[in-house]
Amino acid sequence: MNRIIKELDNNNNILSIYFTAGYPKLEDTCKIIKNLEASGVSMVEIGLPFSDPLADGLTIQSSSTVALNNGMNSDLLFNQLKDIRKTVKIPLIIMGYFNPILQYGVDDFCKKCKQVGIDGLIIPDLPIEEYLKSYESIFKENNLLNIFLITPQTNKERIKLIDNISTGFIYMVSSSSVTGSKNGFDSEQIDYFKRIQNMHLKSPKIIGFGISDSKSFNEAVQFSEGAIIGSAFINHINSYGINGIRSFIKKYKN
Amino acid sequence: MSYNINKNGYYGEFGGAFIPEMLYPNIEELKLNYVKFMNDPDFKKEFNQLLINYVGRPTPLYFAKQLSKRHNTKIYLKREDLCHTGAHKINNTIGQILIAKKLNKTRIIAETGAGQHGVATATVCALMGIECVIYMGELDIERQAPNVARMKMLGAKVIPAKSGSKTLKDATNEAIRDWINNPENTHYIIGSVVGPHPYPDMVARFQAIISEEIKWQLESIEGSSSPDYIIACVGGGSNAAGAFYHYLDDKNVKLIAVEASGMGIDSGKSAATSILGNTGVIHGSKTLLMQTKDGQITEPYSISAGLDYPGIGPMHANLYKTKRAEFISITDNQAMKAGVELSRLEGIIPAIETAHAFAVLENKKFKKEDIVVINLSGRGDKDLDTYIDYFKL
């Protein structure tokens, strides 16, 4: 069974952390994953850095640039992850823009993911239509879940379509914004969470974007099965280094 | 087989809409409406009136006697440089501002490289009384100061893009991020035939007025609407798309797309996408683009701020792949020389972007009786400092 599905079956307060592979140092990738698991995180999104991250704000743009300058690329990432499953048990997702995956070869990329023990992919600029047309079977052959996004602007019919084709969870973007640009939720966002909750979708939902403290985390999990923290985590690493991970996660686990 | 777009938003294998879900509603709204709006009689009337009375269309098709004599062939210049604001860019911004009004948008954003599209966008926003924000690479702000001043004079806010190479690619990234942050009130006026479907087709349709006019103008001068060659420069490719549009499926007309090879193809400082690029996804479209083997988009270079884009529009990628168009690359030096030649022979100072198209005359043999149309996409006022520095005038 796919580890993401297993986790979703057993946990409806999932804390998922996004970080950029190869940041702050090239060799930090596995250290960060192991540290996150030891700190009690339920799921990790490993960001594959891209030169032109359209949906990301300044924090992830900067971490991506540093990671690329450090020499991070797909091959190196797979190489770093080759023994990760000897120790790490939590679900691992790779989040990356489509072009580096396309250059690697979608087929090869997915095979490599399976080999090293990746459970799912989030590719923000690969739209559903293109996925269904060309790539769905490759994902399935490799037991990889493809995670789709919905936003406050996504209409009901499309949400139902996304719900239908989703095999893991739906990534619920909390606001109309790039990553790391908002802190906390306003009443409009809470209304959106409620609206989606009332649709009684078959897929679990995990909320991301704008979650930067335990208050917003706790609010998010009231309306979903979990929440994703990205920019706030990277900002914390910037200030405290990777040794500060445990104290960062502790705030969310109480 | 047609070289125009198919119903799925593709030119052959190129095109599509590779966008984050945040932009889906906006792109879908455009896709469902743009053709309907453009075919609406009231829309057409207002668009045409503005092109005539405000832009100054039709632009002349001018027989360049001295240049023809020098290169021993028959050269006509399509004078897009005479459009209001000094380049073809305004054909598209007039069209898109009318689309934005139809969609009840109250705020316009745009990216710009050389600043011509920024000026054309700021101009139509002033005309329609709509708020205007222009993203421009920090480096381009320095090298195209006159256009920055014009945008400010027109009431637009110019925001420097400080990431990456600080040029057009990065300005486009910033504009897309702005659109993600402001999806409801904002329309993004993309300036070239790039971006997610339907942008390449919508921009090409607005620019198609160029070849529509060439056809009847040439018919009345030469008795035939088809020239032997059409030459246009390609950054993203909007002026070329407009000049080629009505000839795409007319095989009697040879299409020549001119890219900037900067300091030379192998110099590492170039923007010749068709030669240096391969298939990938940039700014929402599958097309040819310059990238590393890992799929990171590389920094292009050209002396002209309007040609240093690492991709080309999907229409052009398909014209290249199918060999429908011949792609020629021209160095900085060749372009600068051609710019001076046109100035001295015909009394027309071209934009450095446009000068690349003219450099083909030195690099390709045409027959004496060939009819060669060159799209004179923009005037060189904005480039005077660069010309003067280069030639120590």
XYZ file of C-alpha atoms in Angstrom:
647
model
C 0.000 0.000 0.000
C 1.161 3.511 -0.779
C 2.536 5.161 2.373
C 0.550 8.364 1.779
C -2.729 6.472 1.701
C -1.765 4.527 4.812
C -0.905 7.726 6.648
C -4.174 9.375 5.575
C -6.092 6.333 6.860
C -4.564 6.629 10.286
C -4.020 10.333 10.813
C -6.263 13.333 10.325
C -3.880 15.880 11.804
C -1.077 15.467 9.328
C 1.824 17.873 9.669
C 3.671 17.976 6.370
C 6.834 19.974 5.816
C 8.166 21.290 2.512
C 11.831 22.055 2.069
C 14.107 22.633 -0.924
C 16.506 19.775 -1.681
C 20.134 20.830 -1.566
C 19.456 23.773 0.716
C 21.077 25.335 2.681
C 23.923 22.918 1.863
C 23.968 20.388 -0.940
C 24.305 17.450 1.460
C 21.559 18.586 3.846
C 18.704 16.825 2.023
C 18.731 13.525 3.919
C 19.715 15.117 7.217
C 16.638 17.329 7.017
C 14.317 14.428 6.174
C 15.651 12.303 9.039
C 15.494 15.220 11.430
C 11.904 15.936 10.421
C 10.864 12.330 10.961
C 12.598 12.213 14.331
C 10.769 15.408 15.298
C 7.407 13.779 14.647
C 6.493 15.158 11.219
C 4.023 12.880 9.389
C 4.970 13.604 5.791
C 7.699 15.426 3.865
C 7.666 17.257 0.550
C 11.072 17.405 -1.035
C 11.308 20.415 -3.332
C 13.223 19.831 -6.556
C 14.621 23.297 -7.267
C 13.783 25.077 -10.536
C 15.218 28.228 -12.079
C 11.794 29.819 -12.648
C 9.403 28.838 -9.840
C 6.274 30.695 -10.966
C 4.032 29.840 -8.046
C 6.565 30.628 -5.360
C 7.258 33.723 -3.338
C 10.646 35.137 -2.381
C 11.586 32.576 0.301
C 11.329 29.535 -1.970
C 12.709 31.449 -4.967
C 15.818 32.165 -2.893
C 16.194 28.653 -1.484
C 15.811 27.269 -5.014
C 18.487 29.586 -6.389
C 20.913 28.618 -3.615
C 20.189 24.901 -4.112
C 20.821 25.194 -7.860
C 24.034 27.099 -7.232
C 25.017 24.304 -4.840
C 24.679 21.963 -7.810
C 21.369 20.230 -7.036
C 19.672 18.374 -9.893
C 17.377 15.374 -10.370
C 20.133 12.773 -10.667
C 21.895 14.039 -7.602
C 18.659 14.082 -5.629
C 17.890 10.470 -6.506
C 21.432 9.560 -5.593
C 21.116 11.280 -2.209
C 17.833 9.474 -1.586
C 18.996 6.008 -2.635
C 19.304 4.697 0.939
C 16.639 6.856 2.552
C 14.188 3.986 2.912
C 16.665 2.035 5.043
C 15.692 4.341 7.871
C 12.857 6.719 7.004
C 9.302 5.344 7.186
C 7.078 8.426 6.664
C 5.600 9.240 3.238
C 7.882 11.242 0.950
C 6.651 13.419 -1.888
C 8.696 15.242 -4.505
C 7.373 18.679 -5.416
C 8.816 20.171 -8.552
C 8.003 22.145 -11.672
C 7.407 20.224 -14.845
C 10.347 21.226 -17.050
C 13.158 19.489 -15.111
C 10.982 16.354 -14.940
C 10.238 16.563 -18.663
C 13.958 16.851 -19.450
C 14.747 13.873 -17.234
C 12.023 11.944 -19.028
C 8.729 11.538 -17.155
C 8.984 7.763 -17.434
C 12.530 7.605 -16.076
C 11.738 10.143 -13.379
C 8.802 8.106 -12.120
C 10.795 4.869 -12.194
C 13.559 6.494 -10.173
C 10.980 7.758 -7.698
C 9.711 4.233 -7.185
C 13.253 2.889 -6.830
C 14.193 5.262 -4.020
C 10.826 5.035 -2.300
C 8.987 8.226 -3.238
C 5.211 7.951 -2.750
C 3.823 10.869 -4.690
C 4.504 13.908 -6.835
C 3.217 17.455 -6.804
C 3.866 19.197 -10.134
C 2.091 22.550 -9.926
C 2.411 23.412 -13.616
C 1.355 20.038 -15.006
C -2.377 20.520 -15.523
C -4.882 17.713 -15.072
C -5.687 17.557 -18.775
C -2.059 16.958 -19.779
C -1.603 14.450 -16.957
C -4.617 12.397 -17.996
C -3.683 12.565 -21.669
C -0.053 11.524 -21.385
C 1.157 10.490 -17.962
C -1.459 8.830 -15.774
C -0.435 5.279 -16.637
C 3.230 5.984 -15.903
C 2.341 7.251 -12.431
C 0.179 4.212 -11.751
C 2.816 1.736 -12.952
C 5.192 3.225 -10.426
C 2.715 3.385 -7.543
C 3.046 7.164 -7.425
C 0.171 9.410 -6.420
C -0.179 12.644 -8.332
C -1.407 15.384 -6.038
C -3.599 18.116 -7.566
C -4.228 21.600 -6.257
C -7.468 23.487 -5.732
C -7.680 27.201 -4.911
C -10.395 29.598 -3.709
C -11.153 30.277 -7.395
C -11.554 26.651 -8.469
C -15.185 26.073 -9.427
C -17.388 23.295 -8.137
C -17.323 21.140 -11.272
C -13.564 21.238 -11.426
C -13.240 20.416 -7.734
C -15.452 17.375 -8.339
C -13.293 16.354 -11.305
C -10.135 16.719 -9.224
C -11.761 14.773 -6.383
C -12.644 11.983 -8.779
C -9.202 11.532 -10.283
C -7.272 12.062 -7.045
C -5.970 8.886 -5.498
C -4.242 10.443 -2.499
C -5.191 13.814 -1.124
C -6.194 17.165 -2.566
C -3.725 19.983 -1.966
C -5.937 22.849 -0.908
C -4.218 26.183 -1.574
C -5.504 28.485 1.174
C -5.531 31.770 -0.723
C -5.019 33.357 -4.114
C -1.331 33.900 -3.738
C 2.134 32.579 -4.335
C 3.825 30.690 -1.484
C 4.970 32.492 1.619
C 3.104 35.721 0.972
C 0.451 35.552 3.686
C 0.370 34.660 7.366
C -2.743 33.188 8.925
C -6.290 33.135 7.581
C -8.982 35.783 7.232
C -12.732 35.212 7.314
C -12.924 34.856 3.537
C -10.482 31.955 3.688
C -12.363 30.310 6.551
C -15.552 30.572 4.453
C -13.735 28.842 1.604
C -12.569 26.057 3.945
C -16.163 25.595 5.116
C -17.488 25.610 1.566
C -15.114 22.799 0.600
C -15.824 20.905 3.805
C -19.538 21.002 2.945
C -18.872 19.428 -0.431
C -18.060 16.155 1.393
C -15.387 15.129 -1.089
C -14.177 11.541 -1.152
C -10.531 12.654 -1.064
C -8.849 13.876 2.084
C -7.631 17.477 1.948
C -4.381 18.980 3.116
C -4.150 22.748 3.331
C -1.063 24.656 2.260
C 0.110 28.267 1.690
C -0.018 30.821 4.513
C 0.530 28.421 7.417
C 3.245 29.933 9.532
C 2.383 29.288 13.178
C 0.545 26.848 15.420
C -2.598 28.993 15.338
C -2.961 28.774 11.560
C -1.978 25.095 11.656
C -4.684 24.307 14.212
C -7.244 26.276 12.235
C -6.342 24.461 9.038
C -6.705 20.963 10.494
C -10.197 21.788 11.703
C -11.241 21.803 8.064
C -8.865 19.246 6.625
C -6.801 16.176 7.322
C -3.598 18.110 7.581
C -1.514 21.112 6.689
C 1.698 21.831 4.820
C 4.311 24.316 5.986
C 6.945 25.476 3.519
C 8.217 29.053 3.555
C 7.938 29.379 7.352
C 10.080 26.262 7.739
C 12.706 27.522 5.322
C 12.779 30.892 7.085
C 13.336 29.048 10.353
C 16.255 27.095 8.868
C 17.671 30.386 7.624
C 17.719 31.720 11.164
C 18.531 28.623 13.226
C 20.116 26.116 10.849
C 19.019 22.513 10.548
C 19.689 21.922 14.223
C 16.696 24.136 14.940
C 14.260 21.733 13.273
C 13.138 19.963 16.430
C 12.204 23.180 18.223
C 10.321 24.417 15.144
C 8.249 21.240 14.847
C 7.579 21.096 18.599
C 5.471 24.269 18.339
C 3.068 22.467 16.025
C 2.904 19.181 17.876
C 1.409 20.557 21.093
C -1.905 20.301 -42.535
C -2.282 23.838 -41.292
C 0.480 25.752 -39.570
C -2.083 27.591 -37.506
C -3.305 26.529 -34.079
C -5.470 23.426 -33.641
C -8.562 23.150 -31.502
C -6.592 21.839 -28.541
C -4.375 24.896 -28.391
C -1.360 23.293 -30.066
C 0.785 24.068 -33.095
C 1.936 20.554 -33.946
C 3.550 19.303 -30.755
C 4.007 22.795 -29.287
C 1.705 24.954 -27.187
C -0.819 23.933 -24.556
C -1.408 25.534 -21.172
C 1.077 24.366 -18.527
C -0.076 26.598 -15.729
C -0.471 26.237 -11.992
C -4.055 25.619 -10.912
C -4.181 29.146 -9.439
C -4.296 30.551 -12.984
C -6.737 28.016 -14.385
C -9.925 30.100 -13.928
C -8.386 33.143 -15.640
C -6.983 31.179 -18.550
C -10.212 29.244 -18.948
C -12.251 32.454 -18.958
C -10.039 33.866 -21.699
C -10.075 30.645 -23.690
C -13.854 30.472 -23.669
C -14.311 34.107 -24.654
C -11.509 35.495 -26.796
C -12.700 34.290 -30.194
C -16.297 35.171 -29.370
C -15.280 38.705 -28.349
C -13.058 39.170 -31.394
C -15.868 38.146 -33.726
C -18.400 40.396 -32.046
C -19.337 43.194 -34.525
C -19.163 45.959 -31.889
C -15.779 44.745 -30.707
C -14.489 44.601 -34.276
C -15.762 48.089 -34.985
C -14.140 49.610 -31.909
C -10.862 47.714 -32.539
C -10.706 48.824 -36.175
C -11.563 52.424 -35.388
C -8.784 52.559 -32.816
C -6.308 50.982 -35.235
C -7.149 53.589 -37.856
C -7.584 56.744 -35.814
C -5.371 56.110 -32.820
C -2.602 53.766 -33.978
C -2.434 55.250 -37.466
C -3.149 52.150 -39.555
C -2.795 51.011 -42.227
C 0.957 51.412 -41.991
C 2.665 51.950 -45.354
C 4.263 49.197 -47.389
C 7.230 51.168 -48.628
C 9.447 50.237 -51.559
C 13.003 50.752 -50.316
C 14.727 51.879 -53.467
C 18.258 52.460 -52.176
C 18.304 49.319 -50.104
C 16.951 47.319 -53.062
C 19.698 48.700 -55.268
C 22.384 47.900 -52.718
C 21.235 44.297 -52.319
C 20.149 43.792 -55.896
C 16.620 42.608 -55.126
C 13.175 44.155 -54.572
C 12.676 45.122 -50.950
C 9.487 46.378 -49.370
C 9.345 47.579 -45.790
C 6.214 47.116 -43.703
C 6.355 50.266 -41.640
C 5.186 49.108 -38.192
C 7.689 51.604 -36.816
C 5.178 54.290 -37.771
C 2.523 52.945 -35.408
C 1.697 55.170 -32.452
C 4.305 54.443 -29.725
C 6.818 53.303 -32.338
C 6.313 49.578 -32.822
C 3.840 46.860 -33.733
C 3.252 46.079 -30.048
C 0.272 48.407 -29.834
C -1.817 46.297 -32.255
C -1.988 43.678 -29.531
C -2.420 45.979 -26.541
C -5.385 47.737 -28.187
C -6.978 44.338 -28.733
C -6.269 43.055 -25.255
C -7.410 46.186 -23.433
C -10.768 45.759 -25.184
C -10.824 42.104 -24.065
C -9.996 43.210 -20.515
C -12.886 45.674 -20.578
C -15.241 42.954 -21.780
C -14.084 40.798 -18.855
C -14.698 43.712 -16.442
C -11.081 43.789 -15.307
C -9.981 46.962 -13.532
C -6.237 46.448 -13.371
C -3.694 45.598 -16.064
C -0.288 44.009 -15.661
C 2.336 43.395 -18.332
C 5.950 42.333 -18.747
C 8.345 44.173 -20.977
C 11.835 43.649 -22.362
C 12.824 46.536 -24.597
C 10.005 48.555 -23.081
C 8.006 48.789 -26.315
C 5.298 46.478 -25.035
C 5.346 48.255 -21.689
C 4.870 51.609 -23.396
C 2.124 50.214 -25.633
C 0.354 48.781 -22.590
C 0.748 51.965 -20.537
C -0.621 53.892 -23.507
C -3.850 51.919 -23.876
C -4.340 51.916 -20.102
C -4.096 55.700 -20.106
C -6.527 55.792 -23.014
C -9.054 53.633 -21.186
C -8.414 54.966 -17.687
C -7.307 51.628 -16.240
C -4.612 51.081 -13.588
C -1.368 49.768 -15.108
C 1.576 47.904 -13.575
C 4.577 46.989 -15.741
C 7.241 44.465 -14.748
C 10.627 45.083 -16.315
C 13.991 43.463 -15.647
C 16.331 45.645 -13.639
C 18.993 45.384 -16.350
C 16.494 46.376 -19.055
C 15.404 49.380 -16.994
C 19.001 50.592 -17.240
C 19.485 50.006 -20.949
C 16.050 51.260 -22.092
C 15.729 54.389 -19.979
C 13.700 56.421 -22.507
C 10.926 53.823 -22.513
C 10.880 53.687 -18.721
C 10.396 57.442 -18.693
C 7.570 57.155 -21.216
C 5.749 54.543 -19.143
C 6.010 56.751 -16.079
C 4.811 59.757 -18.059
C 1.784 57.703 -19.095
C 0.928 56.974 -15.474
C 2.083 53.374 -15.243
C 3.899 51.910 -12.269
C 7.159 50.238 -13.349
C 8.325 47.475 -11.001
C 11.884 46.141 -11.461
C 12.298 42.363 -11.685
C 15.377 41.587 -9.647
C 15.588 37.819 -9.935
C 17.641 35.708 -12.372
C 19.183 37.555 -15.298
C 17.024 40.609 -14.479
C 15.642 40.688 -18.034
C 12.494 39.707 -19.928
C 12.204 36.132 -18.615
C 12.293 37.376 -15.038
C 9.868 40.213 -15.722
C 7.480 37.588 -17.105
C 7.881 35.445 -13.965
C 7.049 38.445 -11.790
C 4.001 39.338 -13.871
C 2.696 35.771 -13.588
C 3.196 35.847 -9.805
C 1.291 39.130 -9.657
C -1.563 37.503 -11.585
C -1.630 34.564 -9.163
C -1.892 37.089 -6.320
C -4.585 39.160 -8.056
C -6.678 36.768 -10.118
C -10.015 38.510 -9.917
C -9.567 42.152 -10.877
C -6.477 41.849 -13.070
C -5.888 41.035 -16.738
C -2.383 40.133 -17.838
C -1.534 41.598 -21.255
C 1.203 39.303 -22.541
C 3.175 41.112 -25.221
C 4.319 38.261 -27.395
C 3.015 35.021 -28.899
C 4.168 33.142 -25.812
C 2.523 31.937 -22.618
C -0.292 29.464 -22.084
C -2.987 28.890 -24.676
C -4.912 31.013 -25.695
C -2.284 33.783 -25.483
C -0.133 32.749 -28.463
C -3.185 32.560 -30.688
C -4.870 35.671 -29.313
C -1.738 37.807 -29.746
C -1.136 36.346 -33.227
C -4.695 37.224 -34.251
C -4.295 40.817 -33.083
C -0.963 41.107 -34.885
C -2.371 39.441 -38.004
C -3.431 42.904 -39.209
C 0.187 43.260 -40.396
C -0.023 40.478 -42.994
C -3.651 41.337 -43.793
C -2.450 44.763 -44.927
C 0.657 43.430 -46.687
C -1.619 41.244 -48.808
C -3.801 44.001 -50.225
C -0.999 46.538 -50.368
C 1.229 44.208 -52.352
C -1.691 43.218 -54.565
C -2.260 46.851 -55.487
C 1.443 47.594 -56.099
C 2.694 44.358 -57.654
C -0.510 42.712 -58.826
C 0.065 39.741 -56.556
C -0.617 39.461 -52.850
C 2.176 36.950 -52.262
C 5.808 38.075 -51.937
C 8.652 35.602 -52.396
C 9.976 36.205 -48.898
C 8.836 37.681 -45.631
C 11.548 38.437 -43.103
C 10.926 39.251 -39.454
C 12.927 39.145 -36.236
C 11.910 36.752 -33.454
C 12.328 37.194 -29.711
C 9.081 35.680 -28.501
C 7.879 36.249 -32.040
C 4.889 38.601 -32.085
C 5.855 40.760 -35.052
C 6.877 37.683 -37.035
C 3.595 35.953 -36.142
C 1.688 38.976 -37.426
C 3.731 39.262 -40.616
C 3.500 35.517 -41.339
C -0.089 34.942 -40.219
C -2.011 35.142 -43.492
C 0.814 33.443 -45.369
C 1.300 30.488 -43.017
C -0.382 28.053 -45.375
C 0.704 29.774 -48.637
C 3.740 27.703 -49.602
C 4.699 30.149 -52.368
C 5.823 32.549 -49.687
C 9.090 31.707 -47.953
C 9.155 32.742 -44.318
C 12.397 33.808 -42.666
C 12.576 34.138 -38.889
C 15.611 35.977 -37.566
C 16.972 35.258 -34.124
C 19.661 37.052 -32.151
C 22.853 35.047 -31.817
C 24.374 37.767 -29.615
C 28.143 37.374 -29.465
C 27.865 34.210 -31.582
C 26.128 30.848 -31.335
C 28.964 29.130 -29.458
C 29.955 32.095 -27.326
C 27.669 31.266 -24.416
C 26.167 34.713 -24.910
C 23.346 34.180 -27.356
C 19.582 34.095 -27.723
C 19.320 31.841 -30.788
C 16.658 29.592 -29.330
C 15.975 27.409 -32.354
C 19.614 26.310 -32.547
C 20.494 26.281 -28.861
C 17.160 25.168 -27.458
C 15.156 21.996 -27.175
C 11.608 21.136 -26.213
C 10.525 22.197 -22.761
C 7.970 24.189 -20.835
C 8.407 27.913 -20.205
C 5.813 30.387 -18.979
C 2.969 27.953 -19.503
C 3.753 26.771 -22.993
C 5.514 23.742 -24.441
C 8.001 25.084 -26.937
C 11.671 25.307 -27.829
C 13.692 26.902 -25.097
C 17.272 27.344 -23.986
C 17.988 25.195 -20.966
C 20.556 23.051 -19.218
C 20.399 19.260 -19.517
C 18.745 19.322 -16.075
C 15.894 21.456 -17.389
C 16.918 24.730 -15.778
C 16.173 27.663 -18.037
C 19.349 29.469 -19.070
C 20.071 33.165 -19.357
C 19.946 34.407 -22.924
C 21.950 37.341 -24.213
C 21.475 39.838 -27.006
C 22.418 43.474 -27.440
C 18.708 44.074 -28.014
C 16.518 43.890 -24.947
C 13.557 42.678 -26.973
C 15.212 39.536 -28.329
C 16.900 38.093 -25.261
C 14.145 35.671 -24.360
C 15.120 32.024 -23.785
C 12.078 30.647 -25.621
C 10.120 31.280 -28.795
C 6.377 31.160 -29.280
C 4.933 27.703 -29.984
C 3.851 28.768 -33.495
C 7.479 29.511 -34.339
C 8.733 26.319 -32.697
C 6.423 24.445 -35.043
C 7.507 26.497 -38.075
C 11.093 25.601 -37.201
C 10.463 21.928 -36.554
C 8.427 21.462 -39.737
C 10.937 23.584 -41.699
C 8.065 25.797 -42.879
C 10.191 28.798 -41.940
C 13.914 29.245 -42.348
C 15.599 30.368 -39.137
C 18.653 32.579 -39.477
C 20.656 33.903 -36.560
C 22.354 37.270 -36.581
C 25.061 38.524 -34.228
C 25.084 41.827 -32.357
C 27.703 43.164 -34.769
C 25.803 42.173 -37.897
C 22.606 43.716 -36.541
C 24.262 46.987 -35.552
C 25.830 47.284 -38.992
C 22.480 46.654 -40.673
C 20.869 49.280 -38.438
C 23.308 51.909 -39.641
C 22.922 50.822 -43.249
C 19.155 51.300 -43.145
C 19.553 54.668 -41.424
C 22.023 55.936 -44.030
C 20.342 54.478 -47.124
C 16.673 55.048 -46.362
C 16.615 57.594 -43.559
C 14.967 55.156 -41.187
C 16.559 54.293 -37.836
C 15.305 50.849 -36.861
C 15.055 49.366 -33.383
C 18.019 47.051 -32.774
C 15.559 44.135 -32.631
C 14.368 45.023 -36.121
C 17.915 45.597 -37.376
C 18.500 41.847 -36.969
C 15.939 41.217 -39.741
C 17.759 43.631 -42.057
C 21.088 41.886 -41.502
C 19.729 38.919 -43.455
C 20.221 40.988 -46.641
C 24.010 40.693 -46.216
C 23.855 37.023 -45.327
C 21.536 35.480 -47.852
C 21.401 35.748 -51.632
C 18.140 36.911 -53.167
C 17.335 37.002 -56.861
C 16.982 40.322 -58.618
C 13.302 39.736 -59.290
C 12.475 38.421 -55.800
C 9.968 40.420 -53.815
C 11.234 40.581 -50.246
C 9.070 42.068 -47.509
C 10.846 42.978 -44.286
C 8.721 43.706 -41.258
C 10.096 46.953 -39.883
C 8.701 46.185 -36.456
C 9.965 49.171 -34.485
C 11.828 52.449 -34.602
C 15.210 52.990 -33.019
C 14.676 56.095 -30.903
C 14.903 54.012 -27.726
C 18.240 52.548 -28.919
C 20.092 55.731 -29.793
C 22.379 55.511 -26.748
C 23.320 51.945 -27.650
C 23.971 52.848 -31.291
C 25.998 55.904 -30.333
C 28.078 54.021 -27.758
C 28.649 51.173 -30.177
C 29.794 53.267 -33.123
C 31.362 56.033 -30.989
C 29.305 58.535 -32.988
